[in-house]
Structure formats: structure tokens, C-alpha cells
Amino acid sequence: MKFAALLALTLSSSAFASDYDLVIRNGRLLDGAGNPWVAGDLAIKNGRIAAIGRVQGLGKREIEAAGRYVAPGFIDMMDQSGDVLPENGDAVNKLQMGVTTVISGESGTPVKAAELPKYFRDLERKGIAVNFGTYYNATDAREHVMGDGAGAPSQVQLQAMRDEIDVAMKAGVFGITTALIYPPATFQTTDELVELAKVAGRCGGFYATHMRDESADLLRAIDEAVAIGERGGVKVEIFHLKAAYAPQWGRLMPEAVQRIAQARARGIDIAADMYPYTAAGTGLSVTVPSWVFADGRDKGMERLRDPAVRERIKREVASGSLPGWSNLVEASGGWGRVLLGNPQSSEYERFRGKSMVEIGAALGKDPADTAWDIVLAALPKRATGLYFMMDERDVETALRQSWTSIGTDAPAVIHLGSRDEPTVPHPRVYGTFPRVLAEYVKRRGVLSLEDAVRKMTSWPASRMGLVDRGVLREGLRADLVIFDMARIDDTPSYEKHAVAPQGIDYVLVNGKVTLENGAYTGAKAGRVLRHACN
């Protein structure tokens, strides 16, 4: 029998007395803690790791893993699946990346704080294929109390926001989030966020943030996040750490890393996650200065139709960032490096993957008008773009830091392989975790295999307080991935993002085989992970 066939062979031992539910034989066991692999077997019983080493007993089922690595399941530290999983709990694109646990909530939860217990129960009742934990968005609390416009909350309104977050924390969220480049989050001040963070801090929670600026004012944004953590008494997680500013590629990221390291040396519990790509992906409306939305989103879109407003904001985009607004056009190096992702309208469908300069030339329009016309044509949906703002040197610098973990900034998909999902059509949706292994371990040698796996397993588990998973250890939850480093590859690309990566053979979630030979089995053994608030 050929080696490849032997690897895929699954043996049935049902004719004999079995000691375990499943035994994985002859794997290269990577414990997730950063140690070198060791040869051995791993047995599972009742959803937990029951034995590691040379397992003498039989399993009801056995998987031959010779030549493959067996590691803890990967943990996605910046997931966007909170509103997807209630509709489709399969999360196949996550499983195909080796992901067994997702931490969601940057963009909020689909329900209000008081409805979270039911939301969690419904997810468990319907079934989910991965473990799911979430934060609660501080801007959602603000919007529920005072709408989506600018302005400072009164003391009564601020207390109502605190109360909302307190309810969310007691329901089991891991902390609060912000996404401070998007209105109305843009209008929240540092002092307001400190007061809200204090509520999460009472429960040992997080302040997790898409910072106010990831470009020219990156260092100031880090300082704000540190201040909120220090004054609010919370742990700080920086979402998708990047130095997204073409004029300072190669210089800004080392300074950002030093700023975070200095905060950690002072005792601030701060860390960051990241995705291993040079393009960001978000809505095209972020190219509009925040002041346009000061009276709410609907009024802002109305203003965007006004030619006089357009002329003003064109000048502002050309001049650089404004107070309270991060200019992603400047950060990318111009409209020629802003590409159309999902137009969400048939009128512009043929221009997917083209830059605003290219589309404008084809239509005889200014690139700024092009972008904003696409935004308006998509309403009420959200047109998206790809912003090529980062440099590989900076990606590598961030990856090398011991305190960075990995997050996709992407949801589970509803329809596998479709490019018409409402998310940004970015390769991170299907390829993030295999890319770390294929590109930064195998091809470039930026990380050792052991450290790359640590960043995706034990470190995020420790960070989030998930004490029952994240390492290979007897008694812990059997969230596992079996992968082949010889075949591992991040096949998704910017041109064709909705394709499966290669080399992830098996994924087990709480002891259930959920991905087999790269295909979803239909198992839904995932659990809702709740943060304890005592």
C-alpha cells in the first residue's frame, strides 16, 4: 500500500472490545506549547484527550497519522461569525483552515445584551461545528442608548451604557470591543471608553480594539488603547495589528512593537492578533471622512449625494487624515491601490478586483466619485474594497513577536465557495492559518513550526482563559488538527479567494471528527464558550 493511502486509512475496531472512542496512531505530536514534536499516539474518550504516548488500548475508530502533525485545534482570535452561525453553523471554511474555536464580536453581536443568554442557547440548540466565544461591542451599547450620531453622552446615558455592558458581561461575553475608524464609534472619546471598560474590568474582561488609527497616527492609537486598559483596569487586545501607512513602511511597525513591549514591561496586559496579508479589507464608505456621518448614517449617505459635499471631501482625502478620521486612501498610496471587493450591485459587478483608478477611467469618472457612487449603489448593503496598505517586512516583524496571535477578521461563510457572500472577498476568509504554516514557516522560515503552532493554540487559549483546550494534555478537550506540512498550502488568492487550502486532513472538535480528508462530516460538536463573571 502506498504511503499516501496508508495515511488516509481509517481502521474500524468495532469487532473488538475498545478502550477509547478514537485513537490517532503514529503522529508527530506538537503539544502547542512551543516544544518540538514527539512521535506517538493520542487517544480520545468522552470528548477529552485520554492518553498520549504509546497507546496500547484500542479505539472504536483509529486514524493512521504517520508522517503528519497532530496539534491542538487552531483558535481564531478575530472572527466575524456572530450573525452567520445562527443561520448556518457549519463554519466549513474555518474547519478547512484547522480552526476549532472562534472569538467574535469586533463588529458586535446580533442581539442586545439582555438577549445574549437566549442567543447562546439557540446556537447550542441548533448546533455549531466550532467552539464560539464573543465580545460585546461598546458602540452597540452607545447606539442603543443615544443613536448613531455624534455627541457626548449625558451621565444618565453613560450609566445606561454601563448597565448594558454589565448585563452582557454577566451573560458570558469576554469583554468589550471598539472599531474606532467607523462612525459612530469614531465619536466615542477616550474618557467615555474608559468608563465602559471599567465595567468589563470588574469581570476580568478585555478591551479589544480596532484602533482609532492604524496608519499615520498608529503610535498615538496604541497609546490610547494602553491608557484605556490602564485606567479601565482591563486586559487589552489590539485587533489585526498592522502598520498600514505606505510612507512609513519598514519604520512604523518597529516603533509600534516597541511601544507595546514597553507597555507590557510596565505591567499592562496587552497583546495583539494579526492576519498574514498585505491588504486590508473593509467597506468603501470608510473613504468618507467621519464628519459626514455626524448626524447618523442615513443623513451621511444623503450628504454623499451632494456635489458640493463631494468637492469638499475630495480635497480632504487629497490633503491627508483629519482629526477623528483615518484616511485609508492616503495610507494605501492612492486610489490606484484601493480595489473593488464586493460591489453588492449588478451595475458594478464587472469591475470586481479593479482599482478605483481603473474603474474611473473606464467610466470617465474621478476615482473618488467612482468609489462613492459604488457605495450609494449598494445601499442598503455595504460595498467593500481591498486596501493594499501593508508591507511584507512589517508583517514579518509583527509575526515574530511572542505576544502576537492569529485572527482572520473574517466570518464563517454561509455558502461555501461562493464569491457573493456579504463579507470582503479576501483570501483571509479561507487561507489565514494555512498561510502562516505554508508561507512564514515552510517557504520563508520567519517562524519555526513549533512557535507558529503555539501562536495559534496555547497562546490564544491562555490569553482568553480557555484552560481546558489549546495544548495536547490528558484531560483537556480534544480539539485537534492533523495536517501535512509537505502539502500545506494557502491556495486562496486575491484573484480567487473562495477556494479551500491544502494539507489540513482532519479536524476534531470536542473529540468528534468534524473534517475528514478535507471534507466536512456534518458533526456539530462545538460549544458556546462563556467568560465567567463572578
Coordinates of C-alpha atoms in Angstrom, one line a residue:
M1 CA 0.0 0.0 0.0
K2 CA 1.3 3.5 -0.9
F3 CA 2.3 5.8 1.9
A4 CA -0.4 8.4 1.0
A5 CA -3.0 5.7 1.0
L6 CA -1.8 4.5 4.4
L7 CA -2.1 7.9 5.8
A8 CA -5.7 8.3 4.9
L9 CA -6.7 4.8 6.0
T10 CA -9.2 4.8 8.9
L11 CA -9.4 1.5 10.7
S12 CA -12.5 0.1 12.3
S13 CA -12.1 -1.9 15.5
S14 CA -15.8 -2.4 16.2
A15 CA -15.3 -6.2 16.3
F16 CA -13.1 -5.9 19.3
A17 CA -13.5 -4.5 22.8
S18 CA -12.5 -0.9 22.7
D19 CA -10.9 1.2 25.4
Y20 CA -11.3 4.6 23.6
D21 CA -13.7 6.3 21.3
L22 CA -10.8 7.1 18.9
V23 CA -7.1 6.6 18.7
I24 CA -4.7 8.6 16.4
R25 CA -1.7 6.5 15.7
N26 CA 1.9 7.3 14.9
G27 CA 1.6 11.1 14.6
R28 CA 4.1 13.8 15.1
L29 CA 2.6 15.3 18.3
L30 CA 3.0 19.0 18.6
D31 CA 1.9 20.0 22.1
G32 CA 1.1 23.6 21.2
A33 CA 3.3 25.0 24.0
G34 CA 6.2 25.5 21.6
N35 CA 8.0 22.2 22.3
P36 CA 9.4 20.1 19.4
W37 CA 7.2 17.3 18.1
V38 CA 7.4 13.8 19.6
A39 CA 6.3 10.6 17.9
G40 CA 3.3 8.9 19.5
D41 CA -0.4 8.1 19.7
L42 CA -3.3 10.1 21.1
A43 CA -6.4 8.5 22.5
I44 CA -9.8 10.2 23.0
K45 CA -12.7 9.3 25.2
N46 CA -15.8 11.3 26.0
G47 CA -14.6 14.3 24.1
R48 CA -11.3 14.6 26.0
I49 CA -7.7 13.5 25.5
A50 CA -7.5 10.3 27.5
A51 CA -3.9 9.2 26.7
I52 CA -0.8 10.4 25.0
G53 CA 2.3 8.4 24.1
R54 CA 2.3 4.8 23.1
V55 CA -1.4 3.8 23.5
Q56 CA -1.9 0.1 23.9
G57 CA -5.7 0.0 24.0
L58 CA -7.9 0.0 21.0
G59 CA -10.3 2.7 19.8
K60 CA -13.7 2.3 18.4
R61 CA -12.1 4.1 15.5
E62 CA -8.5 4.6 14.6
I63 CA -6.8 7.1 12.4
E64 CA -3.3 6.5 10.9
A65 CA -1.3 9.7 11.0
A66 CA 2.2 8.6 10.1
G67 CA 4.2 11.5 8.7
R68 CA 1.6 14.0 9.7
Y69 CA 1.5 16.5 12.6
V70 CA -1.1 16.3 15.3
A71 CA -1.7 19.6 17.1
P72 CA -4.3 21.4 19.2
G73 CA -7.0 22.9 17.1
F74 CA -6.3 26.5 15.9
I75 CA -8.0 29.4 17.7
D76 CA -9.2 32.3 15.5
M77 CA -8.7 35.4 17.7
M78 CA -10.6 37.8 15.4
D79 CA -13.6 36.1 14.0
Q80 CA -16.7 37.8 12.5
S81 CA -19.3 34.9 12.6
G82 CA -21.7 36.2 15.3
D83 CA -24.5 36.8 12.9
V84 CA -23.7 33.9 10.5
L85 CA -23.7 30.9 12.8
P86 CA -27.4 31.2 13.8
E87 CA -28.1 30.9 10.0
N88 CA -25.5 28.2 9.2
G89 CA -23.5 26.6 12.0
D90 CA -21.2 24.5 9.7
A91 CA -18.3 27.0 9.5
V92 CA -16.7 24.9 6.9
N93 CA -14.2 27.5 5.7
K94 CA -13.0 27.7 9.4
L95 CA -12.6 24.0 9.7
Q96 CA -10.7 23.7 6.4
M97 CA -8.2 26.1 8.0
G98 CA -7.8 23.9 11.0
V99 CA -9.8 26.2 13.2
T100 CA -11.8 24.7 16.1
T101 CA -12.5 27.8 18.2
V102 CA -13.5 31.3 17.1
I103 CA -13.6 34.5 19.2
S104 CA -16.0 37.0 17.6
G105 CA -17.5 40.4 18.4
E106 CA -15.5 43.2 16.9
S107 CA -18.5 44.3 15.0
G108 CA -20.8 43.4 17.8
T109 CA -23.4 40.8 18.5
P110 CA -26.7 40.4 16.5
V111 CA -28.7 40.9 19.7
K112 CA -28.9 43.3 22.6
A113 CA -27.2 42.4 25.9
A114 CA -30.4 41.2 27.6
E115 CA -31.0 38.7 24.7
L116 CA -27.5 37.1 24.8
P117 CA -28.5 34.2 27.1
K118 CA -31.1 33.2 24.6
Y119 CA -28.8 33.8 21.6
F120 CA -26.2 31.4 23.2
R121 CA -28.8 28.8 24.0
D122 CA -30.2 28.9 20.4
L123 CA -26.7 28.4 19.0
E124 CA -26.2 25.4 21.2
R125 CA -29.7 24.0 20.4
K126 CA -29.3 24.4 16.6
G127 CA -25.7 23.2 16.7
I128 CA -22.4 24.7 15.7
A129 CA -19.4 23.0 14.2
V130 CA -16.8 25.1 16.1
N131 CA -16.5 26.5 19.6
F132 CA -17.7 30.1 19.8
G133 CA -17.0 32.9 22.2
T134 CA -17.7 36.6 21.7
Y135 CA -17.1 40.1 23.0
Y136 CA -19.8 42.8 23.2
N137 CA -19.4 46.0 21.2
A138 CA -19.2 49.2 23.2
T139 CA -20.6 51.2 20.3
D140 CA -23.7 48.9 20.2
A141 CA -24.3 50.0 23.8
R142 CA -24.0 53.6 22.8
E143 CA -26.3 53.2 19.8
H144 CA -28.9 51.5 21.8
V145 CA -28.9 54.5 24.2
M146 CA -28.3 57.5 22.0
G147 CA -28.4 56.6 18.4
D148 CA -25.7 56.7 15.7
G149 CA -24.8 60.3 15.6
A150 CA -22.0 62.4 17.2
G151 CA -22.1 63.9 20.6
A152 CA -21.1 63.3 24.2
P153 CA -23.4 61.1 26.4
S154 CA -25.1 62.6 29.5
Q155 CA -24.4 61.0 32.8
V156 CA -27.7 59.2 32.6
Q157 CA -26.9 57.9 29.1
L158 CA -23.4 56.8 30.2
Q159 CA -24.9 54.9 33.1
A160 CA -27.3 53.2 30.7
M161 CA -24.4 52.1 28.6
R162 CA -22.6 50.8 31.6
D163 CA -25.7 48.8 32.6
E164 CA -25.9 47.3 29.1
I165 CA -22.3 46.2 29.3
D166 CA -22.8 44.8 32.8
V167 CA -25.7 42.6 31.5
A168 CA -23.5 41.4 28.6
M169 CA -20.6 40.6 30.8
K170 CA -22.8 38.6 33.2
A171 CA -24.2 36.7 30.2
G172 CA -20.7 35.4 29.4
V173 CA -19.0 37.8 26.9
F174 CA -15.2 38.1 27.1
G175 CA -15.2 41.9 27.3
I176 CA -16.0 44.9 25.1
T177 CA -14.8 45.9 21.7
T178 CA -14.5 49.0 19.6
A179 CA -13.9 49.7 15.9
L180 CA -12.9 53.3 16.2
I181 CA -12.4 54.1 12.5
Y182 CA -16.1 53.6 11.8
P183 CA -18.8 56.1 12.7
P184 CA -20.4 56.2 15.2
A185 CA -17.6 54.6 17.1
T186 CA -15.4 57.4 15.8
F187 CA -17.3 59.8 18.0
Q188 CA -16.6 57.9 21.3
T189 CA -13.9 59.6 23.4
T190 CA -11.1 58.0 25.4
D191 CA -12.8 59.1 28.6
E192 CA -16.1 57.5 27.6
L193 CA -14.4 54.3 26.7
V194 CA -12.5 54.2 30.0
E195 CA -15.8 54.3 31.9
L196 CA -17.2 51.5 29.8
A197 CA -14.0 49.4 30.1
K198 CA -14.2 49.6 33.9
V199 CA -17.4 47.5 33.8
A200 CA -15.6 44.8 31.8
G201 CA -12.6 45.1 34.1
R202 CA -14.8 44.2 37.1
C203 CA -15.2 40.8 35.5
G204 CA -11.6 40.3 34.5
G205 CA -12.6 41.1 30.9
F206 CA -10.9 42.7 27.8
Y207 CA -10.9 45.9 26.0
A208 CA -10.4 44.6 22.4
T209 CA -10.0 47.3 19.7
H210 CA -9.7 48.0 16.1
M211 CA -7.8 51.1 17.0
R212 CA -8.6 54.7 16.1
D213 CA -5.8 54.7 13.5
E214 CA -3.6 52.0 12.1
S215 CA -1.8 54.4 9.7
A216 CA -0.1 57.7 10.3
D217 CA -1.3 58.0 13.9
L218 CA -0.7 54.4 14.8
L219 CA 1.5 55.2 17.8
R220 CA -1.0 57.6 19.3
A221 CA -3.7 55.0 18.8
I222 CA -1.6 52.4 20.7
D223 CA -1.1 54.9 23.5
E224 CA -4.9 55.4 23.7
A225 CA -5.5 51.7 23.9
V226 CA -2.9 51.3 26.6
A227 CA -4.5 54.2 28.5
I228 CA -7.9 52.7 28.3
G229 CA -6.6 49.4 29.6
E230 CA -4.6 51.0 32.4
R231 CA -7.3 53.4 33.5
G232 CA -10.2 50.9 33.0
G233 CA -8.4 48.0 34.7
V234 CA -8.9 45.7 31.7
K235 CA -6.7 43.5 29.5
V236 CA -6.1 45.0 26.1
E237 CA -6.2 43.1 22.8
I238 CA -5.3 45.0 19.6
F239 CA -7.1 43.6 16.6
H240 CA -5.3 42.9 13.4
L241 CA -2.1 44.8 14.3
K242 CA -0.7 46.5 11.2
A243 CA 1.4 49.4 10.1
A244 CA -0.9 50.5 7.3
Y245 CA 0.8 53.6 6.0
A246 CA 2.8 53.4 2.8
P247 CA 5.0 56.5 3.5
Q248 CA 6.5 54.7 6.6
W249 CA 6.7 51.1 5.6
G250 CA 9.6 49.4 7.4
R251 CA 9.8 52.2 10.1
L252 CA 6.4 52.5 11.8
M253 CA 5.9 48.8 12.8
P254 CA 9.2 48.5 14.7
E255 CA 8.2 51.6 16.7
A256 CA 4.7 50.1 17.3
V257 CA 6.2 46.8 18.5
Q258 CA 8.5 48.7 20.9
R259 CA 5.5 50.8 22.2
I260 CA 3.6 47.6 23.0
A261 CA 6.6 45.9 24.5
Q262 CA 7.2 48.9 26.8
A263 CA 3.6 48.8 28.0
R264 CA 3.9 45.1 28.8
A265 CA 7.2 45.8 30.7
R266 CA 5.2 48.2 32.8
G267 CA 2.7 45.5 33.6
I268 CA -0.1 46.3 31.2
D269 CA -1.7 43.1 30.0
I270 CA -1.7 44.0 26.3
A271 CA -1.2 41.8 23.2
A272 CA -2.3 41.7 19.6
D273 CA -3.6 39.5 16.9
M274 CA -3.0 39.8 13.1
Y275 CA -3.6 38.3 9.7
P276 CA -0.7 37.5 7.4
Y277 CA -1.5 39.6 4.4
T278 CA -0.6 43.0 3.0
A279 CA -4.1 44.0 2.0
A280 CA -6.8 45.0 4.4
G281 CA -10.5 44.6 3.5
T282 CA -13.4 46.7 4.6
G283 CA -16.3 48.9 3.4
L284 CA -15.7 51.5 0.7
S285 CA -17.6 54.0 2.9
V286 CA -14.5 54.3 5.2
T287 CA -13.0 56.5 2.5
V288 CA -15.5 59.2 3.5
P289 CA -14.4 61.5 6.4
S290 CA -16.3 60.8 9.6
W291 CA -17.9 64.3 9.9
V292 CA -20.2 63.4 7.0
F293 CA -21.9 60.9 9.3
A294 CA -22.1 63.1 12.4
D295 CA -25.9 63.1 12.1
G296 CA -26.2 59.4 11.5
R297 CA -25.6 57.0 8.6
D298 CA -28.7 57.9 6.6
K299 CA -28.0 61.6 6.7
G300 CA -24.4 60.9 5.8
M301 CA -25.4 58.9 2.7
E302 CA -27.7 61.8 1.8
R303 CA -24.8 64.2 2.1
L304 CA -22.6 62.0 -0.1
R305 CA -25.0 62.6 -3.0
D306 CA -24.4 66.4 -2.7
P307 CA -21.9 67.6 -5.3
A308 CA -20.7 70.4 -3.0
V309 CA -20.0 68.0 -0.2
R310 CA -18.2 65.7 -2.7
E311 CA -15.9 68.5 -3.7
R312 CA -15.0 69.3 -0.1
I313 CA -14.3 65.7 0.9
K314 CA -12.2 65.2 -2.3
R315 CA -10.0 68.0 -1.0
E316 CA -9.8 66.4 2.4
V317 CA -9.0 63.0 1.1
A318 CA -6.2 64.5 -1.0
S319 CA -4.8 66.5 2.0
G320 CA -4.4 63.6 4.3
S321 CA -6.0 62.4 7.6
L322 CA -8.3 64.7 9.6
P323 CA -8.9 64.7 13.3
G324 CA -11.1 61.7 14.1
W325 CA -10.7 60.1 10.7
S326 CA -8.1 57.7 9.3
N327 CA -7.5 58.3 5.6
L328 CA -7.1 54.8 4.1
V329 CA -6.7 56.2 0.6
E330 CA -3.6 58.0 1.7
A331 CA -2.5 55.1 3.8
S332 CA -2.7 52.8 0.7
G333 CA -0.7 55.2 -1.5
G334 CA -3.7 56.5 -3.5
W335 CA -6.9 55.3 -5.2
G336 CA -4.9 53.1 -7.5
R337 CA -4.2 50.7 -4.6
V338 CA -7.9 50.6 -3.5
L339 CA -9.6 47.7 -5.3
L340 CA -13.2 46.9 -5.6
G341 CA -14.1 43.8 -3.5
N342 CA -17.8 43.1 -3.5
P343 CA -19.9 45.9 -5.1
Q344 CA -23.2 44.5 -3.9
S345 CA -24.8 45.8 -7.0
S346 CA -25.1 44.5 -10.6
E347 CA -24.2 47.8 -12.0
Y348 CA -20.5 47.5 -10.9
E349 CA -20.2 43.7 -10.8
R350 CA -17.9 43.6 -13.8
F351 CA -15.3 45.7 -12.1
R352 CA -14.5 43.3 -9.2
G353 CA -10.8 43.3 -8.5
K354 CA -10.2 46.6 -10.4
S355 CA -8.8 49.7 -8.7
M356 CA -10.8 52.9 -8.3
V357 CA -8.5 54.5 -10.9
E358 CA -9.1 51.7 -13.4
I359 CA -12.9 51.7 -12.9
G360 CA -13.0 55.5 -13.1
A361 CA -11.1 55.5 -16.3
A362 CA -13.5 53.0 -17.8
L363 CA -16.5 55.1 -16.8
G364 CA -15.0 58.6 -17.4
K365 CA -15.2 59.4 -13.7
D366 CA -12.9 60.7 -11.0
P367 CA -11.8 57.7 -8.8
A368 CA -13.3 59.3 -5.7
D369 CA -16.6 59.8 -7.4
T370 CA -16.3 56.2 -8.6
A371 CA -15.9 54.8 -5.1
W372 CA -18.7 56.9 -3.6
D373 CA -21.1 56.1 -6.4
I374 CA -20.4 52.4 -5.8
V375 CA -21.2 52.9 -2.1
L376 CA -24.5 54.5 -2.9
A377 CA -25.5 52.0 -5.5
A378 CA -25.0 49.2 -2.9
L379 CA -27.4 50.6 -0.3
P380 CA -28.7 49.3 1.9
K381 CA -25.9 46.8 1.6
R382 CA -22.2 47.5 2.2
A383 CA -19.9 47.7 -0.8
T384 CA -16.4 46.5 0.1
G385 CA -12.9 47.2 -1.0
L386 CA -9.3 45.8 -0.7
Y387 CA -6.8 48.3 0.6
F388 CA -3.1 47.4 -0.1
M389 CA -1.7 49.3 2.8
M390 CA 0.9 47.0 4.3
D391 CA 4.4 45.8 3.5
E392 CA 5.8 42.2 4.0
R393 CA 8.6 43.5 6.1
D394 CA 6.1 44.8 8.7
V395 CA 4.0 41.6 8.5
E396 CA 7.1 39.6 9.4
T397 CA 8.2 42.0 12.2
A398 CA 4.8 41.6 13.8
L399 CA 4.7 37.8 13.4
R400 CA 8.0 37.4 15.2
Q401 CA 6.6 39.0 18.4
S402 CA 5.9 36.4 21.1
W403 CA 2.7 38.1 22.1
T404 CA 1.0 38.1 18.6
S405 CA -1.7 35.5 17.8
I406 CA -3.6 34.9 14.6
G407 CA -7.1 36.1 13.6
T408 CA -8.9 36.0 10.3
D409 CA -11.0 39.2 10.6
A410 CA -13.5 37.0 8.6
P411 CA -16.7 35.2 9.2
A412 CA -17.8 31.6 8.6
V413 CA -19.3 31.6 5.1
I414 CA -23.0 30.7 4.5
H415 CA -22.4 29.2 1.1
L416 CA -19.0 27.5 0.7
G417 CA -17.1 28.6 -2.4
S418 CA -19.5 31.5 -3.3
R419 CA -18.0 34.8 -4.1
D420 CA -21.3 36.5 -3.4
E421 CA -21.0 36.3 0.4
P422 CA -21.6 39.7 2.1
T423 CA -18.1 39.6 3.5
V424 CA -15.0 41.1 1.9
P425 CA -13.7 38.7 -0.8
H426 CA -10.2 38.4 0.7
P427 CA -8.0 35.3 0.9
R428 CA -8.0 35.5 4.7
V429 CA -11.6 34.1 4.6
Y430 CA -10.2 30.7 3.5
G431 CA -6.5 30.8 3.9
T432 CA -5.2 32.6 7.0
F433 CA -4.0 29.7 9.2
P434 CA -2.5 27.5 6.4
R435 CA -0.8 30.6 5.1
V436 CA 1.1 31.1 8.4
L437 CA 2.4 27.5 8.1
A438 CA 3.0 27.5 4.3
E439 CA 4.4 31.0 3.8
Y440 CA 6.0 32.0 7.0
V441 CA 7.2 28.6 8.3
K442 CA 7.8 26.5 5.2
R443 CA 8.7 29.0 2.5
R444 CA 10.3 31.9 4.3
G445 CA 11.4 30.5 7.7
V446 CA 10.1 33.5 9.6
L447 CA 8.7 31.3 12.3
S448 CA 9.6 27.8 13.5
L449 CA 6.8 25.3 13.2
E450 CA 6.6 25.0 16.9
D451 CA 6.3 28.7 17.5
A452 CA 3.7 29.1 14.7
V453 CA 1.5 26.4 16.3
R454 CA 2.0 28.0 19.7
K455 CA 0.7 31.3 18.3
M456 CA -2.4 29.6 17.0
T457 CA -3.1 27.3 20.0
S458 CA -1.7 27.6 23.6
W459 CA -1.0 31.3 23.5
P460 CA -4.5 32.4 22.5
A461 CA -6.1 29.8 24.8
S462 CA -4.0 31.2 27.7
R463 CA -4.8 34.7 26.7
M464 CA -8.6 34.1 26.7
G465 CA -8.6 31.9 29.8
L466 CA -9.6 28.8 27.9
V467 CA -7.9 26.5 30.4
D468 CA -9.5 23.3 29.0
R469 CA -8.1 23.4 25.5
G470 CA -5.1 24.8 23.5
V471 CA -2.5 22.1 24.3
L472 CA -2.1 18.4 24.0
R473 CA -2.6 17.2 27.6
E474 CA -4.5 14.4 29.1
G475 CA -7.9 15.5 30.5
L476 CA -8.3 18.5 28.1
R477 CA -10.9 18.9 25.4
A478 CA -10.0 17.1 22.3
D479 CA -9.9 20.0 19.8
L480 CA -7.3 18.7 17.3
V481 CA -6.0 19.2 13.8
I482 CA -4.0 16.7 11.7
F483 CA -2.0 18.3 8.9
D484 CA 0.6 17.5 6.3
M485 CA 3.5 20.1 6.1
A486 CA 4.6 18.7 2.8
R487 CA 1.2 19.6 1.3
I488 CA 0.2 22.5 3.3
D489 CA -0.6 25.5 1.1
D490 CA -2.7 28.6 1.2
T491 CA -4.3 28.3 -2.2
P492 CA -6.8 31.2 -1.8
S493 CA -5.6 34.4 -3.5
Y494 CA -6.9 37.9 -4.1
E495 CA -8.0 36.9 -7.6
K496 CA -9.7 33.7 -6.4
H497 CA -10.3 33.8 -2.7
A498 CA -13.1 31.3 -2.2
V499 CA -11.1 28.0 -2.6
A500 CA -10.1 25.6 0.1
P501 CA -6.5 25.5 1.3
Q502 CA -4.5 22.2 1.1
G503 CA -2.9 20.0 3.7
I504 CA -5.5 20.1 6.5
D505 CA -6.6 16.4 6.6
Y506 CA -8.6 16.0 9.9
V507 CA -10.2 18.4 12.4
L508 CA -11.7 17.2 15.6
V509 CA -13.9 19.4 17.8
N510 CA -14.5 18.2 21.3
G511 CA -13.5 14.7 20.2
K512 CA -15.8 14.5 17.2
V513 CA -14.3 14.1 13.7
T514 CA -15.6 17.2 12.0
L515 CA -13.3 17.4 9.0
E516 CA -12.2 14.2 7.3
N517 CA -9.8 14.2 4.4
G518 CA -10.6 17.9 4.0
A519 CA -14.4 17.4 3.8
Y520 CA -17.0 18.4 6.4
T521 CA -18.6 15.4 8.2
G522 CA -21.7 17.2 9.4
A523 CA -20.8 17.0 13.0
K524 CA -21.8 19.9 15.2
A525 CA -19.9 19.3 18.4
G526 CA -18.9 23.0 19.0
R527 CA -19.8 24.7 22.3
V528 CA -20.5 28.3 23.3
L529 CA -17.6 29.5 25.4
R530 CA -18.7 31.8 28.2
H531 CA -16.4 34.1 30.2
A532 CA -17.1 33.8 33.9
C533 CA -18.1 37.0 35.6
N534 CA -18.1 36.4 39.4

